[in-house]
GROMACS .gro file of C-alpha atoms in nm:
model
  433
    1MET     CA    1  -0.858   0.893  -1.515
    2VAL     CA    2  -0.588   1.108  -1.634
    3LEU     CA    3  -0.376   0.878  -1.771
    4VAL     CA    4  -0.699   0.749  -1.976
    5GLU     CA    5  -0.771   1.117  -2.044
    6LEU     CA    6  -0.434   1.185  -2.158
    7LEU     CA    7  -0.389   0.825  -2.336
    8ILE     CA    8  -0.710   0.990  -2.495
    9VAL     CA    9  -0.510   1.272  -2.657
   10LEU     CA   10  -0.265   1.082  -2.760
   11SER     CA   11  -0.459   0.808  -2.952
   12ALA     CA   12  -0.611   1.117  -3.129
   13ILE     CA   13  -0.288   1.223  -3.208
   14PHE     CA   14  -0.174   0.984  -3.375
   15LEU     CA   15  -0.500   0.920  -3.550
   16GLY     CA   16  -0.434   1.238  -3.697
   17ALA     CA   17  -0.094   1.147  -3.773
   18ARG     CA   18  -0.210   0.786  -3.916
   19LEU     CA   19  -0.481   1.014  -4.128
   20GLY     CA   20  -0.201   1.270  -4.262
   21SER     CA   21  -0.243   1.654  -4.389
   22ILE     CA   22  -0.534   1.768  -4.274
   23GLY     CA   23  -0.647   1.420  -4.041
   24ILE     CA   24  -0.436   1.573  -3.746
   25GLY     CA   25  -0.713   1.833  -3.723
   26PHE     CA   26  -1.029   1.628  -3.754
   27ALA     CA   27  -0.880   1.360  -3.546
   28GLY     CA   28  -0.793   1.678  -3.295
   29GLY     CA   29  -1.147   1.774  -3.298
   30LEU     CA   30  -1.286   1.394  -3.232
   31GLY     CA   31  -1.041   1.362  -2.885
   32VAL     CA   32  -1.234   1.718  -2.796
   33LEU     CA   33  -1.578   1.526  -2.808
   34ILE     CA   34  -1.486   1.239  -2.617
   35LEU     CA   35  -1.322   1.455  -2.369
   36THR     CA   36  -1.623   1.628  -2.287
   37LEU     CA   37  -1.905   1.464  -2.384
   38GLY     CA   38  -1.722   1.159  -2.262
   39PHE     CA   39  -1.541   1.280  -1.929
   40GLY     CA   40  -1.711   1.636  -1.843
   41MET     CA   41  -1.408   1.802  -1.941
   42LYS     CA   42  -1.421   2.161  -2.035
   43PRO     CA   43  -1.377   2.280  -2.360
   44GLY     CA   44  -1.032   2.435  -2.373
   45THR     CA   45  -0.980   2.823  -2.573
   46ILE     CA   46  -0.975   2.821  -2.935
   47PRO     CA   47  -0.688   3.007  -3.099
   48ILE     CA   48  -0.965   3.229  -3.345
   49ASP     CA   49  -0.699   3.513  -3.381
   50VAL     CA   50  -0.441   3.284  -3.503
   51ILE     CA   51  -0.677   3.099  -3.730
   52LEU     CA   52  -0.787   3.450  -3.899
   53ILE     CA   53  -0.412   3.543  -3.937
   54ILE     CA   54  -0.358   3.246  -4.139
   55MET     CA   55  -0.641   3.271  -4.349
   56SER     CA   56  -0.566   3.615  -4.418
   57VAL     CA   57  -0.175   3.539  -4.434
   58ILE     CA   58  -0.248   3.257  -4.707
   59ALA     CA   59  -0.473   3.428  -4.917
   60ALA     CA   60  -0.225   3.707  -4.990
   61ILE     CA   61  -0.002   3.445  -5.115
   62ALA     CA   62  -0.182   3.248  -5.275
   63ALA     CA   63  -0.284   3.582  -5.414
   64MET     CA   64   0.077   3.592  -5.459
   65GLN     CA   65   0.101   3.230  -5.662
   66VAL     CA   66  -0.200   3.318  -5.836
   67ALA     CA   67  -0.035   3.661  -6.039
   68GLY     CA   68   0.294   3.412  -6.082
   69GLY     CA   69   0.483   3.558  -5.813
   70LEU     CA   70   0.610   3.248  -5.659
   71ASP     CA   71   0.758   3.151  -6.023
   72TYR     CA   72   0.973   3.523  -6.042
   73LEU     CA   73   1.091   3.389  -5.719
   74VAL     CA   74   1.149   3.116  -5.829
   75SER     CA   75   1.379   3.242  -6.161
   76LEU     CA   76   1.579   3.466  -5.885
   77ALA     CA   77   1.643   3.115  -5.666
   78GLU     CA   78   1.768   2.960  -6.033
   79ARG     CA   79   2.003   3.266  -6.102
   80VAL     CA   80   2.145   3.277  -5.766
   81LEU     CA   81   2.240   2.914  -5.749
   82ARG     CA   82   2.384   2.880  -6.149
   83LYS     CA   83   2.588   3.204  -6.090
   84ASN     CA   84   2.764   2.996  -5.761
   85PRO     CA   85   2.728   2.632  -5.895
   86LYS     CA   86   3.013   2.476  -5.679
   87GLN     CA   87   2.880   2.667  -5.329
   88VAL     CA   88   2.482   2.513  -5.415
   89THR     CA   89   2.540   2.278  -5.069
   90PHE     CA   90   2.517   2.627  -4.902
   91LEU     CA   91   2.340   2.833  -5.155
   92ALA     CA   92   2.070   2.592  -5.165
   93PRO     CA   93   2.004   2.627  -4.775
   94ILE     CA   94   1.977   3.031  -4.779
   95VAL     CA   95   1.727   3.000  -5.081
   96THR     CA   96   1.445   2.799  -4.972
   97TYR     CA   97   1.503   2.995  -4.600
   98VAL     CA   98   1.484   3.312  -4.732
   99MET     CA   99   1.142   3.215  -4.976
  100THR     CA  100   0.992   3.030  -4.664
  101LEU     CA  101   1.136   3.371  -4.420
  102PHE     CA  102   0.963   3.584  -4.716
  103ALA     CA  103   0.693   3.344  -4.791
  104GLY     CA  104   0.519   3.184  -4.437
  105THR     CA  105   0.515   2.863  -4.552
  106GLY     CA  106   0.798   2.594  -4.636
  107HIS     CA  107   0.599   2.457  -4.949
  108THR     CA  108   0.780   2.746  -5.146
  109ALA     CA  109   1.088   2.461  -5.203
  110PHE     CA  110   0.881   2.288  -5.411
  111ALA     CA  111   0.927   2.504  -5.666
  112THR     CA  112   1.334   2.449  -5.588
  113LEU     CA  113   1.432   2.164  -5.588
  114PRO     CA  114   1.413   2.078  -5.930
  115VAL     CA  115   1.633   2.375  -6.014
  116ILE     CA  116   1.933   2.241  -5.692
  117ALA     CA  117   1.938   1.911  -5.821
  118GLU     CA  118   1.979   2.009  -6.164
  119VAL     CA  119   2.307   2.263  -6.034
  120ALA     CA  120   2.451   1.953  -5.830
  121LYS     CA  121   2.455   1.720  -6.094
  122GLU     CA  122   2.582   1.973  -6.353
  123GLN     CA  123   2.938   2.013  -6.073
  124GLY     CA  124   2.965   1.661  -5.968
  125ILE     CA  125   2.810   1.749  -5.619
  126ARG     CA  126   2.630   1.497  -5.479
  127PRO     CA  127   2.241   1.630  -5.472
  128SER     CA  128   2.172   1.523  -5.177
  129ARG     CA  129   2.397   1.738  -4.972
  130PRO     CA  130   2.174   2.058  -5.140
  131LEU     CA  131   1.854   1.924  -5.096
  132SER     CA  132   1.864   1.800  -4.753
  133ILE     CA  133   1.980   2.036  -4.585
  134ALA     CA  134   1.790   2.279  -4.809
  135VAL     CA  135   1.441   2.069  -4.717
  136VAL     CA  136   1.545   2.082  -4.333
  137ALA     CA  137   1.621   2.467  -4.395
  138SER     CA  138   1.256   2.553  -4.527
  139GLN     CA  139   1.125   2.390  -4.223
  140ILE     CA  140   1.320   2.581  -3.991
  141ALA     CA  141   1.294   2.903  -4.148
  142ILE     CA  142   0.933   2.873  -4.040
  143THR     CA  143   0.976   2.977  -3.724
  144ALA     CA  144   1.170   3.283  -3.804
  145SER     CA  145   0.927   3.412  -4.104
  146PRO     CA  146   0.711   3.685  -3.968
  147ILE     CA  147   0.384   3.612  -4.087
  148SER     CA  148   0.414   3.229  -4.003
  149ALA     CA  149   0.164   3.071  -3.817
  150ALA     CA  150   0.386   2.911  -3.611
  151LEU     CA  151   0.578   3.249  -3.535
  152VAL     CA  152   0.213   3.441  -3.464
  153LEU     CA  153   0.116   3.192  -3.272
  154MET     CA  154   0.401   3.196  -3.029
  155SER     CA  155   0.437   3.647  -3.034
  156GLY     CA  156   0.070   3.602  -2.922
  157MET     CA  157   0.183   3.361  -2.673
  158LEU     CA  158   0.480   3.591  -2.567
  159GLU     CA  159   0.298   3.926  -2.524
  160LYS     CA  160   0.184   3.869  -2.200
  161TYR     CA  161   0.520   3.850  -2.085
  162ASN     CA  162   0.617   4.158  -2.220
  163VAL     CA  163   0.796   3.958  -2.520
  164SER     CA  164   0.777   4.214  -2.843
  165TYR     CA  165   0.699   4.076  -3.150
  166LEU     CA  166   1.037   4.183  -3.301
  167GLN     CA  167   1.251   4.065  -2.980
  168ILE     CA  168   1.129   3.752  -3.104
  169LEU     CA  169   1.291   3.770  -3.463
  170LEU     CA  170   1.573   3.925  -3.307
  171ILE     CA  171   1.606   3.572  -3.172
  172CYS     CA  172   1.436   3.394  -3.409
  173ILE     CA  173   1.626   3.450  -3.802
  174PRO     CA  174   2.010   3.497  -3.647
  175THR     CA  175   1.969   3.182  -3.493
  176THR     CA  176   1.789   2.934  -3.701
  177PHE     CA  177   2.030   3.117  -4.040
  178ILE     CA  178   2.361   3.074  -3.845
  179ALA     CA  179   2.224   2.671  -3.728
  180CYS     CA  180   2.151   2.577  -4.098
  181MET     CA  181   2.502   2.669  -4.250
  182THR     CA  182   2.614   2.490  -3.963
  183GLY     CA  183   2.370   2.244  -4.159
  184ALA     CA  184   2.481   2.231  -4.444
  185PHE     CA  185   2.856   2.277  -4.359
  186VAL     CA  186   2.784   1.933  -4.211
  187ALA     CA  187   2.639   1.785  -4.536
  188GLN     CA  188   2.864   1.861  -4.752
  189PHE     CA  189   3.114   1.515  -4.630
  190MET     CA  190   2.781   1.353  -4.623
  191GLY     CA  191   2.788   1.009  -4.828
  192LYS     CA  192   3.010   0.946  -5.151
  193ASP     CA  193   3.070   1.140  -5.478
  194LEU     CA  194   2.887   1.100  -5.795
  195ALA     CA  195   3.186   0.950  -5.935
  196GLU     CA  196   3.233   0.692  -5.625
  197ASP     CA  197   2.848   0.605  -5.624
  198GLU     CA  198   2.743   0.283  -5.753
  199ILE     CA  199   2.411   0.363  -5.711
  200TYR     CA  200   2.439   0.675  -5.922
  201GLN     CA  201   2.672   0.507  -6.191
  202GLU     CA  202   2.418   0.204  -6.250
  203ARG     CA  203   2.167   0.480  -6.280
  204LEU     CA  204   2.406   0.673  -6.527
  205ALA     CA  205   2.482   0.363  -6.749
  206LYS     CA  206   2.119   0.281  -6.783
  207GLY     CA  207   2.034   0.588  -6.889
  208LEU     CA  208   1.792   0.696  -6.599
  209VAL     CA  209   1.996   1.034  -6.513
  210SER     CA  210   1.869   1.320  -6.706
  211LEU     CA  211   2.179   1.580  -6.762
  212HIS     CA  212   1.989   1.894  -6.915
  213ARG     CA  213   1.763   2.195  -6.761
  214GLY     CA  214   1.461   2.245  -6.773
  215GLU     CA  215   1.271   2.478  -6.986
  216ALA     CA  216   1.272   2.806  -6.796
  217ARG     CA  217   0.944   2.933  -6.752
  218ALA     CA  218   0.732   3.235  -6.891
  219LEU     CA  219   0.661   3.467  -6.620
  220LYS     CA  220   0.276   3.662  -6.617
  221SER     CA  221   0.320   4.054  -6.657
  222GLY     CA  222   0.225   4.104  -6.317
  223ALA     CA  223   0.447   3.834  -6.128
  224LYS     CA  224   0.720   4.142  -6.017
  225LEU     CA  225   0.418   4.374  -5.875
  226SER     CA  226   0.278   4.091  -5.659
  227VAL     CA  227   0.606   4.014  -5.511
  228LEU     CA  228   0.624   4.364  -5.439
  229ILE     CA  229   0.360   4.423  -5.339
  230PHE     CA  230   0.352   4.169  -5.062
  231LEU     CA  231   0.705   4.280  -4.990
  232PHE     CA  232   0.564   4.561  -4.862
  233ALA     CA  233   0.286   4.436  -4.702
  234ILE     CA  234   0.527   4.222  -4.510
  235ILE     CA  235   0.730   4.539  -4.406
  236ALA     CA  236   0.409   4.718  -4.256
  237VAL     CA  237   0.349   4.466  -4.050
  238VAL     CA  238   0.707   4.452  -3.867
  239THR     CA  239   0.686   4.818  -3.887
  240TYR     CA  240   0.371   4.885  -3.688
  241ALA     CA  241   0.418   4.593  -3.473
  242THR     CA  242   0.697   4.695  -3.352
  243ALA     CA  243   0.539   5.076  -3.297
  244ILE     CA  244   0.268   4.942  -3.141
  245SER     CA  245   0.476   4.726  -2.828
  246ASP     CA  246   0.564   4.784  -2.582
  247THR     CA  247   0.960   4.839  -2.585
  248VAL     CA  248   0.941   5.034  -2.876
  249ALA     CA  249   0.543   5.261  -2.785
  250TRP     CA  250   0.584   5.489  -3.126
  251ILE     CA  251   0.206   5.460  -3.121
  252ASP     CA  252   0.013   5.470  -2.740
  253ASN     CA  253  -0.350   5.341  -2.752
  254PRO     CA  254  -0.380   5.206  -3.136
  255ALA     CA  255  -0.692   5.218  -3.276
  256LEU     CA  256  -0.587   4.945  -3.496
  257PRO     CA  257  -0.442   4.584  -3.196
  258ARG     CA  258  -0.175   4.381  -3.326
  259ASN     CA  259  -0.365   4.084  -3.456
  260GLU     CA  260  -0.624   4.277  -3.604
  261ALA     CA  261  -0.316   4.468  -3.822
  262ILE     CA  262  -0.204   4.184  -3.971
  263MET     CA  263  -0.486   4.086  -4.145
  264VAL     CA  264  -0.559   4.405  -4.259
  265PHE     CA  265  -0.256   4.438  -4.450
  266MET     CA  266  -0.267   4.122  -4.518
  267LEU     CA  267  -0.605   4.130  -4.731
  268THR     CA  268  -0.512   4.485  -4.863
  269ALA     CA  269  -0.236   4.313  -4.989
  270ALA     CA  270  -0.449   4.059  -5.166
  271THR     CA  271  -0.685   4.289  -5.293
  272LEU     CA  272  -0.404   4.576  -5.481
  273ILE     CA  273  -0.261   4.233  -5.645
  274ALA     CA  274  -0.632   4.109  -5.753
  275LEU     CA  275  -0.644   4.496  -5.894
  276ILE     CA  276  -0.344   4.547  -5.994
  277THR     CA  277  -0.285   4.277  -6.206
  278LYS     CA  278  -0.595   4.148  -6.281
  279ILE     CA  279  -0.611   3.788  -6.162
  280ASP     CA  280  -0.902   3.593  -6.215
  281THR     CA  281  -0.983   3.560  -5.812
  282SER     CA  282  -1.134   3.224  -5.908
  283GLU     CA  283  -0.836   3.095  -5.930
  284VAL     CA  284  -0.699   3.190  -5.629
  285LEU     CA  285  -0.909   2.899  -5.391
  286ASN     CA  286  -0.734   2.647  -5.662
  287ALA     CA  287  -0.406   2.756  -5.551
  288ALA     CA  288  -0.098   2.531  -5.356
  289THR     CA  289  -0.083   2.771  -5.086
  290PHE     CA  290  -0.438   2.839  -5.081
  291LYS     CA  291  -0.536   2.422  -4.960
  292SER     CA  292  -0.187   2.413  -4.806
  293GLY     CA  293  -0.302   2.750  -4.573
  294MET     CA  294  -0.679   2.646  -4.523
  295SER     CA  295  -0.564   2.282  -4.404
  296ALA     CA  296  -0.264   2.453  -4.146
  297CYS     CA  297  -0.579   2.632  -4.014
  298ILE     CA  298  -0.803   2.354  -3.921
  299CYS     CA  299  -0.466   2.124  -3.842
  300VAL     CA  300  -0.441   2.479  -3.549
  301LEU     CA  301  -0.752   2.396  -3.464
  302GLY     CA  302  -0.818   2.082  -3.368
  303VAL     CA  303  -0.484   2.013  -3.252
  304ALA     CA  304  -0.487   2.315  -3.023
  305TRP     CA  305  -0.835   2.313  -2.887
  306LEU     CA  306  -0.786   1.966  -2.788
  307GLY     CA  307  -0.421   2.062  -2.570
  308ASP     CA  308  -0.550   2.371  -2.455
  309THR     CA  309  -0.853   2.141  -2.285
  310PHE     CA  310  -0.643   1.861  -2.121
  311VAL     CA  311  -0.425   2.081  -1.970
  312SER     CA  312  -0.683   2.350  -1.858
  313ASN     CA  313  -0.830   2.089  -1.675
  314HIS     CA  314  -0.477   1.954  -1.522
  315LEU     CA  315  -0.255   2.235  -1.531
  316ASN     CA  316  -0.192   2.117  -1.103
  317ASP     CA  317  -0.146   1.794  -1.151
  318ILE     CA  318   0.081   1.863  -1.463
  319LYS     CA  319   0.274   2.116  -1.273
  320ASP     CA  320   0.294   1.850  -0.949
  321ILE     CA  321   0.430   1.605  -1.214
  322SER     CA  322   0.676   1.809  -1.461
  323GLY     CA  323   0.693   2.155  -1.352
  324VAL     CA  324   1.020   2.126  -1.146
  325VAL     CA  325   1.210   1.907  -1.433
  326LEU     CA  326   1.145   2.170  -1.677
  327THR     CA  327   1.195   2.507  -1.494
  328GLU     CA  328   1.529   2.354  -1.356
  329GLN     CA  329   1.661   2.179  -1.699
  330PRO     CA  330   1.448   2.389  -1.986
  331TRP     CA  331   1.649   2.227  -2.266
  332MET     CA  332   1.418   1.942  -2.240
  333LEU     CA  333   1.145   2.169  -2.360
  334ALA     CA  334   1.346   2.133  -2.701
  335VAL     CA  335   1.328   1.803  -2.624
  336VAL     CA  336   0.967   1.737  -2.600
  337LEU     CA  337   0.929   1.963  -2.878
  338PHE     CA  338   1.155   1.816  -3.069
  339PHE     CA  339   0.993   1.447  -3.080
  340ALA     CA  340   0.615   1.605  -3.055
  341SER     CA  341   0.716   1.806  -3.411
  342MET     CA  342   0.762   1.406  -3.585
  343LEU     CA  343   0.424   1.330  -3.522
  344LEU     CA  344   0.248   1.610  -3.532
  345TYR     CA  345   0.413   1.719  -3.881
  346SER     CA  346   0.304   2.106  -3.809
  347GLN     CA  347   0.522   2.352  -3.647
  348ALA     CA  348   0.186   2.534  -3.584
  349ALA     CA  349   0.023   2.288  -3.420
  350THR     CA  350   0.313   2.167  -3.253
  351THR     CA  351   0.362   2.502  -3.085
  352ALA     CA  352  -0.037   2.561  -3.025
  353ALA     CA  353   0.000   2.230  -2.866
  354LEU     CA  354   0.258   2.212  -2.640
  355ILE     CA  355   0.414   2.584  -2.563
  356PRO     CA  356   0.107   2.701  -2.367
  357SER     CA  357   0.154   2.464  -2.128
  358ALA     CA  358   0.527   2.516  -2.091
  359LEU     CA  359   0.479   2.836  -1.963
  360MET     CA  360   0.198   2.786  -1.712
  361LEU     CA  361   0.449   2.551  -1.624
  362GLY     CA  362   0.701   2.803  -1.501
  363VAL     CA  363   0.937   2.765  -1.840
  364SER     CA  364   1.069   3.135  -1.834
  365PRO     CA  365   0.991   3.318  -2.237
  366GLU     CA  366   1.404   3.303  -2.288
  367ALA     CA  367   1.393   2.913  -2.282
  368ALA     CA  368   1.030   2.882  -2.452
  369ILE     CA  369   1.154   3.082  -2.738
  370ALA     CA  370   1.506   2.932  -2.734
  371SER     CA  371   1.347   2.592  -2.825
  372PHE     CA  372   1.124   2.709  -3.043
  373ALA     CA  373   1.305   2.619  -3.330
  374ALA     CA  374   1.276   2.242  -3.232
  375VAL     CA  375   0.936   2.232  -3.373
  376SER     CA  376   1.092   2.200  -3.665
  377ALA     CA  377   1.101   1.837  -3.654
  378LEU     CA  378   0.939   1.724  -3.935
  379PHE     CA  379   1.204   1.597  -4.155
  380VAL     CA  380   1.277   1.281  -3.909
  381LEU     CA  381   1.003   1.023  -4.032
  382PRO     CA  382   1.069   1.052  -4.417
  383THR     CA  383   0.709   1.104  -4.513
  384TYR     CA  384   0.681   1.503  -4.530
  385PRO     CA  385   0.588   1.610  -4.861
  386THR     CA  386   0.905   1.861  -4.919
  387LEU     CA  387   1.112   1.540  -4.812
  388LEU     CA  388   0.967   1.314  -5.014
  389ALA     CA  389   0.957   1.510  -5.363
  390ALA     CA  390   1.321   1.578  -5.277
  391VAL     CA  391   1.392   1.222  -5.305
  392GLU     CA  392   1.195   1.214  -5.637
  393MET     CA  393   1.316   1.483  -5.823
  394ASP     CA  394   1.688   1.338  -5.710
  395ASP     CA  395   1.721   1.067  -5.999
  396THR     CA  396   2.094   1.028  -5.976
  397GLY     CA  397   1.950   0.803  -5.666
  398SER     CA  398   2.133   0.994  -5.383
  399THR     CA  399   1.873   1.128  -5.183
  400ARG     CA  400   1.687   0.761  -5.102
  401ILE     CA  401   1.537   0.612  -4.807
  402GLY     CA  402   1.751   0.340  -4.632
  403LYS     CA  403   1.557  -0.008  -4.531
  404ALA     CA  404   1.578   0.104  -4.163
  405VAL     CA  405   1.328   0.365  -4.219
  406PHE     CA  406   1.531   0.697  -4.044
  407ASN     CA  407   1.879   0.628  -4.197
  408HIS     CA  408   1.840   0.922  -4.427
  409PRO     CA  409   1.992   1.178  -4.544
  410PHE     CA  410   1.795   1.461  -4.376
  411VAL     CA  411   1.871   1.337  -4.030
  412ILE     CA  412   2.203   1.438  -3.927
  413PRO     CA  413   2.156   1.771  -4.074
  414GLY     CA  414   1.846   1.830  -3.946
  415VAL     CA  415   1.926   1.743  -3.604
  416VAL     CA  416   2.265   1.975  -3.621
  417THR     CA  417   2.070   2.276  -3.721
  418ILE     CA  418   1.815   2.198  -3.507
  419THR     CA  419   2.021   2.143  -3.188
  420SER     CA  420   2.290   2.455  -3.306
  421SER     CA  421   1.967   2.655  -3.318
  422VAL     CA  422   1.832   2.587  -2.952
  423ALA     CA  423   2.204   2.592  -2.855
  424LEU     CA  424   2.280   2.949  -3.001
  425GLY     CA  425   1.940   3.031  -2.880
  426PHE     CA  426   2.003   3.040  -2.528
  427VAL     CA  427   2.247   3.270  -2.566
  428VAL     CA  428   2.093   3.542  -2.749
  429ALA     CA  429   1.803   3.552  -2.568
  430ASN     CA  430   1.915   3.642  -2.290
  431LEU     CA  431   2.108   3.891  -2.431
  432VAL     CA  432   1.792   4.027  -2.630
  433LEU     CA  433   1.538   4.046  -2.352
   0.00000   0.00000   0.00000
């Protein structure tokens, strides 16, 4: 019976992957329905706090986008890239990493990918090199962003193990950033130079390659101010969470717990942006970041609920089968997370589905945090939105998907980056915790 129930869980995940996007959340709910009403299992716990935090953060980000804040960040990114164009393979991942770290969503990379491709072409650099690692950096930075759904989830799970929010950031930010630079070093040697690439030369001869800059976007009057307000909100979140943590304890018996504080600070930021920049709040509902964020809420709801339903009802059986392996070989958790995220297509969904089980099986907090970056293997299957956007925006043909599906330029830099981050994570986690 356990195998049948496991098959239902896997089938729901597979169905959700086939449906794509928000479909993984839909299918998760279907799986819970079958397990509970069909097999009499008790429903698992719904991560309500996490879903509410995602909604609050996305509300502030979407307000900033409507005010022109994301366009302003893109203009800053373009200045950085054009100031040192020959170093675009290293600067591109720094730009996408920082923007994701700041905004809590990897979709900010969409706006910078055309600039990265253009700068690379101007310097005769194969665009697939900076584009590949830039996409990977935008994905792995999710596991280091103070306001990302995945990290908020992780922090909540580890709170009971006396691991503070600040300690997780101190481990995840340096390890993922250094890993991205390692991936960039590898990426700069991948593929032929443009001058030697037959496909590029053929496309150039046919006039299919654009060699001029796009027009600069006009910034809205409140763009800079919206970014400043949002930045102060992030600083407030990190400072307050640190102040009330058990390790720092600057504030005893806080009136506002950490999760509620994140919601309050983010909604306050959205309010200030709306008031000061005078945006039309109805436009927030149509912002791309708002739509992707609400999709993430449904995904976390469905997948986390499905995973917890199965695990909580079979915890002892799972401990007997895999508990010893994970406690004796903790790096195996990273392998499991890597392959799971390929299918779940969401760092938050993968975290919600597997990390609680790993902790209950006896995996140490150090091993869990070190392996955390492995939930970012969204680049393996060439169907993730930012990956496809990079392919479409590179008119040189260098960023292409091969006939074997997996032979595309994102795989090697991505695997190197995640492997490096996990390896560094085990070292840094044992120093910090």
